[in-house]
Amino acid sequence: MIISYKNLHEIEEINLHDAYIENIIYNLSDKKISIKLESEWEKNDYNLDFLKVLYYEMTCCDFWGSGYNVICWSKLDTTEIFDKLLRLEMVENSRSRGTSQESMDLFEFFGIEILINSGDRLKIICKSIDVNTF
């Protein structure tokens, strides 16, 4: 299943609660984040491939103690992050004076936040998510 900004509501139908995060891999050249999840309670394990990644951040502070299980995933309000990226773009463009570049096109990008039972959060802004079960 491919999730995009058009069918983002479908993440509500994918139950990742208590799925164990086996690994998270970021491929810089492909702008792709792959997350492998093993589900103890559901019949399916998941591979999530976040494609055309524009932005990601993660805390790894174990606020609530250690743990690697997903509590939930949800749509992320990207307003503040988009504002920050556009401001950074203006600063970088002013440093490279004389080059005429179009503004960053944020159309079709959306954000996802994954809350982990350690209290940490993974935020990803991308154009699509390829969800595969195995």
PDB file of C-alpha atoms in Angstrom:
ATOM      1  CA  MET A   1       0.000   0.000   0.000  1.00  0.00           C
ATOM      2  CA  ILE A   2       1.269   3.459  -0.880  1.00  0.00           C
ATOM      3  CA  ILE A   3       0.246   6.329   1.378  1.00  0.00           C
ATOM      4  CA  SER A   4       0.414   9.885   0.079  1.00  0.00           C
ATOM      5  CA  TYR A   5      -1.091  13.216   1.090  1.00  0.00           C
ATOM      6  CA  LYS A   6      -4.248  12.149  -0.790  1.00  0.00           C
ATOM      7  CA  ASN A   7      -4.969   9.086   1.363  1.00  0.00           C
ATOM      8  CA  LEU A   8      -3.105   9.988   4.551  1.00  0.00           C
ATOM      9  CA  HIS A   9      -6.161   9.085   6.635  1.00  0.00           C
ATOM     10  CA  GLU A  10      -5.420   5.415   5.871  1.00  0.00           C
ATOM     11  CA  ILE A  11      -2.635   5.333   8.463  1.00  0.00           C
ATOM     12  CA  GLU A  12      -5.442   5.067  11.023  1.00  0.00           C
ATOM     13  CA  GLU A  13      -6.244   1.620   9.589  1.00  0.00           C
ATOM     14  CA  ILE A  14      -2.686   0.340  10.127  1.00  0.00           C
ATOM     15  CA  ASN A  15      -2.196  -0.789  13.708  1.00  0.00           C
ATOM     16  CA  LEU A  16       1.434  -0.366  14.719  1.00  0.00           C
ATOM     17  CA  HIS A  17       0.696  -0.322  18.465  1.00  0.00           C
ATOM     18  CA  ASP A  18       3.257  -2.416  20.383  1.00  0.00           C
ATOM     19  CA  ALA A  19       5.191  -3.276  17.211  1.00  0.00           C
ATOM     20  CA  TYR A  20       8.895  -3.578  18.035  1.00  0.00           C
ATOM     21  CA  ILE A  21      11.266  -1.388  16.021  1.00  0.00           C
ATOM     22  CA  GLU A  22      13.947  -3.753  14.722  1.00  0.00           C
ATOM     23  CA  ASN A  23      15.846  -1.079  12.804  1.00  0.00           C
ATOM     24  CA  ILE A  24      15.694   2.312  11.168  1.00  0.00           C
ATOM     25  CA  ILE A  25      17.862   2.913   8.108  1.00  0.00           C
ATOM     26  CA  TYR A  26      18.347   6.282   6.417  1.00  0.00           C
ATOM     27  CA  ASN A  27      19.653   6.289   2.844  1.00  0.00           C
ATOM     28  CA  LEU A  28      20.892   9.816   2.142  1.00  0.00           C
ATOM     29  CA  SER A  29      21.385   9.485  -1.617  1.00  0.00           C
ATOM     30  CA  ASP A  30      17.890   8.035  -2.127  1.00  0.00           C
ATOM     31  CA  LYS A  31      16.284  10.285   0.536  1.00  0.00           C
ATOM     32  CA  LYS A  32      14.614   7.205   1.985  1.00  0.00           C
ATOM     33  CA  ILE A  33      13.994   5.991   5.531  1.00  0.00           C
ATOM     34  CA  SER A  34      13.190   2.314   6.035  1.00  0.00           C
ATOM     35  CA  ILE A  35      11.739   1.052   9.299  1.00  0.00           C
ATOM     36  CA  LYS A  36      11.323  -2.643  10.033  1.00  0.00           C
ATOM     37  CA  LEU A  37       8.711  -3.451  12.683  1.00  0.00           C
ATOM     38  CA  GLU A  38       7.967  -6.791  14.306  1.00  0.00           C
ATOM     39  CA  SER A  39       4.491  -7.132  15.745  1.00  0.00           C
ATOM     40  CA  GLU A  40       3.988  -9.400  18.737  1.00  0.00           C
ATOM     41  CA  TRP A  41       0.182  -9.196  18.789  1.00  0.00           C
ATOM     42  CA  GLU A  42      -0.821  -8.661  15.169  1.00  0.00           C
ATOM     43  CA  LYS A  43      -0.449 -11.321  12.481  1.00  0.00           C
ATOM     44  CA  ASN A  44       1.682  -9.012  10.288  1.00  0.00           C
ATOM     45  CA  ASP A  45       5.129  -7.508  10.607  1.00  0.00           C
ATOM     46  CA  TYR A  46       5.765  -4.293   8.692  1.00  0.00           C
ATOM     47  CA  ASN A  47       8.325  -2.633   6.482  1.00  0.00           C
ATOM     48  CA  LEU A  48       7.706   1.102   6.182  1.00  0.00           C
ATOM     49  CA  ASP A  49       9.613   2.940   3.447  1.00  0.00           C
ATOM     50  CA  PHE A  50       9.350   6.721   3.704  1.00  0.00           C
ATOM     51  CA  LEU A  51      10.140   8.055   0.220  1.00  0.00           C
ATOM     52  CA  LYS A  52      11.437  11.450  -0.910  1.00  0.00           C
ATOM     53  CA  VAL A  53      12.218  12.425   2.682  1.00  0.00           C
ATOM     54  CA  LEU A  54      12.481  16.178   3.135  1.00  0.00           C
ATOM     55  CA  TYR A  55      13.024  16.276   6.904  1.00  0.00           C
ATOM     56  CA  TYR A  56      13.381  13.972   9.879  1.00  0.00           C
ATOM     57  CA  GLU A  57      14.250  14.276  13.545  1.00  0.00           C
ATOM     58  CA  MET A  58      14.291  11.880  16.446  1.00  0.00           C
ATOM     59  CA  THR A  59      14.909  12.063  20.153  1.00  0.00           C
ATOM     60  CA  CYS A  60      16.725   9.160  21.798  1.00  0.00           C
ATOM     61  CA  CYS A  61      16.553  10.257  25.441  1.00  0.00           C
ATOM     62  CA  ASP A  62      14.493   7.445  27.000  1.00  0.00           C
ATOM     63  CA  PHE A  63      12.266  10.002  28.740  1.00  0.00           C
ATOM     64  CA  TRP A  64       9.992   7.293  30.168  1.00  0.00           C
ATOM     65  CA  GLY A  65      12.635   4.551  30.414  1.00  0.00           C
ATOM     66  CA  SER A  66      13.998   2.311  27.721  1.00  0.00           C
ATOM     67  CA  GLY A  67      11.824   0.740  25.072  1.00  0.00           C
ATOM     68  CA  TYR A  68      11.535   0.227  21.328  1.00  0.00           C
ATOM     69  CA  ASN A  69       7.826  -0.401  20.856  1.00  0.00           C
ATOM     70  CA  VAL A  70       5.510   1.915  18.946  1.00  0.00           C
ATOM     71  CA  ILE A  71       2.711   3.442  20.985  1.00  0.00           C
ATOM     72  CA  CYS A  72       1.108   5.076  17.944  1.00  0.00           C
ATOM     73  CA  TRP A  73       1.739   6.916  14.712  1.00  0.00           C
ATOM     74  CA  SER A  74      -0.188   9.948  13.599  1.00  0.00           C
ATOM     75  CA  LYS A  75      -0.276  12.845  11.199  1.00  0.00           C
ATOM     76  CA  LEU A  76       2.198  15.582  12.123  1.00  0.00           C
ATOM     77  CA  ASP A  77       1.346  19.278  11.902  1.00  0.00           C
ATOM     78  CA  THR A  78       4.129  20.480   9.601  1.00  0.00           C
ATOM     79  CA  THR A  79       3.441  24.218   9.851  1.00  0.00           C
ATOM     80  CA  GLU A  80       6.355  25.135  12.136  1.00  0.00           C
ATOM     81  CA  ILE A  81       8.812  22.844  10.363  1.00  0.00           C
ATOM     82  CA  PHE A  82       7.841  24.182   6.921  1.00  0.00           C
ATOM     83  CA  ASP A  83       8.262  27.744   8.211  1.00  0.00           C
ATOM     84  CA  LYS A  84      11.718  26.864   9.557  1.00  0.00           C
ATOM     85  CA  LEU A  85      12.753  25.233   6.268  1.00  0.00           C
ATOM     86  CA  LEU A  86      11.583  28.216   4.207  1.00  0.00           C
ATOM     87  CA  ARG A  87      13.503  30.622   6.495  1.00  0.00           C
ATOM     88  CA  LEU A  88      16.634  28.474   6.176  1.00  0.00           C
ATOM     89  CA  GLU A  89      16.185  28.427   2.419  1.00  0.00           C
ATOM     90  CA  MET A  90      16.041  32.249   2.349  1.00  0.00           C
ATOM     91  CA  VAL A  91      19.251  32.483   4.388  1.00  0.00           C
ATOM     92  CA  GLU A  92      21.072  30.004   2.154  1.00  0.00           C
ATOM     93  CA  ASN A  93      19.869  31.746  -1.009  1.00  0.00           C
ATOM     94  CA  SER A  94      21.073  35.115   0.299  1.00  0.00           C
ATOM     95  CA  ARG A  95      24.519  33.595   0.969  1.00  0.00           C
ATOM     96  CA  SER A  96      24.784  32.352  -2.598  1.00  0.00           C
ATOM     97  CA  ARG A  97      23.951  35.763  -4.089  1.00  0.00           C
ATOM     98  CA  GLY A  98      23.356  36.005  -7.755  1.00  0.00           C
ATOM     99  CA  THR A  99      21.853  32.563  -8.194  1.00  0.00           C
ATOM    100  CA  SER A 100      18.210  32.581  -9.123  1.00  0.00           C
ATOM    101  CA  GLN A 101      16.402  29.649  -7.577  1.00  0.00           C
ATOM    102  CA  GLU A 102      12.727  28.904  -7.205  1.00  0.00           C
ATOM    103  CA  SER A 103      11.279  28.542  -3.725  1.00  0.00           C
ATOM    104  CA  MET A 104      11.134  25.120  -2.185  1.00  0.00           C
ATOM    105  CA  ASP A 105       8.038  23.271  -3.412  1.00  0.00           C
ATOM    106  CA  LEU A 106       6.365  21.765  -0.341  1.00  0.00           C
ATOM    107  CA  PHE A 107       3.254  20.612  -2.200  1.00  0.00           C
ATOM    108  CA  GLU A 108       2.410  16.939  -1.600  1.00  0.00           C
ATOM    109  CA  PHE A 109       4.756  16.647   1.410  1.00  0.00           C
ATOM    110  CA  PHE A 110       3.182  15.491   4.677  1.00  0.00           C
ATOM    111  CA  GLY A 111       4.419  14.661   8.144  1.00  0.00           C
ATOM    112  CA  ILE A 112       4.188  11.568  10.329  1.00  0.00           C
ATOM    113  CA  GLU A 113       5.087  11.286  14.000  1.00  0.00           C
ATOM    114  CA  ILE A 114       5.840   7.946  15.654  1.00  0.00           C
ATOM    115  CA  LEU A 115       5.644   7.853  19.457  1.00  0.00           C
ATOM    116  CA  ILE A 116       7.773   5.162  21.107  1.00  0.00           C
ATOM    117  CA  ASN A 117       7.168   3.687  24.566  1.00  0.00           C
ATOM    118  CA  SER A 118      10.420   5.291  25.768  1.00  0.00           C
ATOM    119  CA  GLY A 119       8.717   8.677  25.325  1.00  0.00           C
ATOM    120  CA  ASP A 120      10.863   9.435  22.290  1.00  0.00           C
ATOM    121  CA  ARG A 121       9.445  10.610  18.973  1.00  0.00           C
ATOM    122  CA  LEU A 122      10.420  10.183  15.353  1.00  0.00           C
ATOM    123  CA  LYS A 123       9.148  12.873  12.980  1.00  0.00           C
ATOM    124  CA  ILE A 124       9.370  12.391   9.221  1.00  0.00           C
ATOM    125  CA  ILE A 125       8.226  14.646   6.388  1.00  0.00           C
ATOM    126  CA  CYS A 126       8.060  12.872   3.044  1.00  0.00           C
ATOM    127  CA  LYS A 127       6.039  12.513  -0.163  1.00  0.00           C
ATOM    128  CA  SER A 128       4.900   8.917   0.308  1.00  0.00           C
ATOM    129  CA  ILE A 129       5.107   5.836   2.498  1.00  0.00           C
ATOM    130  CA  ASP A 130       5.304   2.344   1.035  1.00  0.00           C
ATOM    131  CA  VAL A 131       3.737   0.018   3.636  1.00  0.00           C
ATOM    132  CA  ASN A 132       4.470  -3.678   3.222  1.00  0.00           C
ATOM    133  CA  THR A 133       3.452  -6.571   5.437  1.00  0.00           C
ATOM    134  CA  PHE A 134       5.218  -9.883   5.709  1.00  0.00           C
TER     135      PHE A 134
END
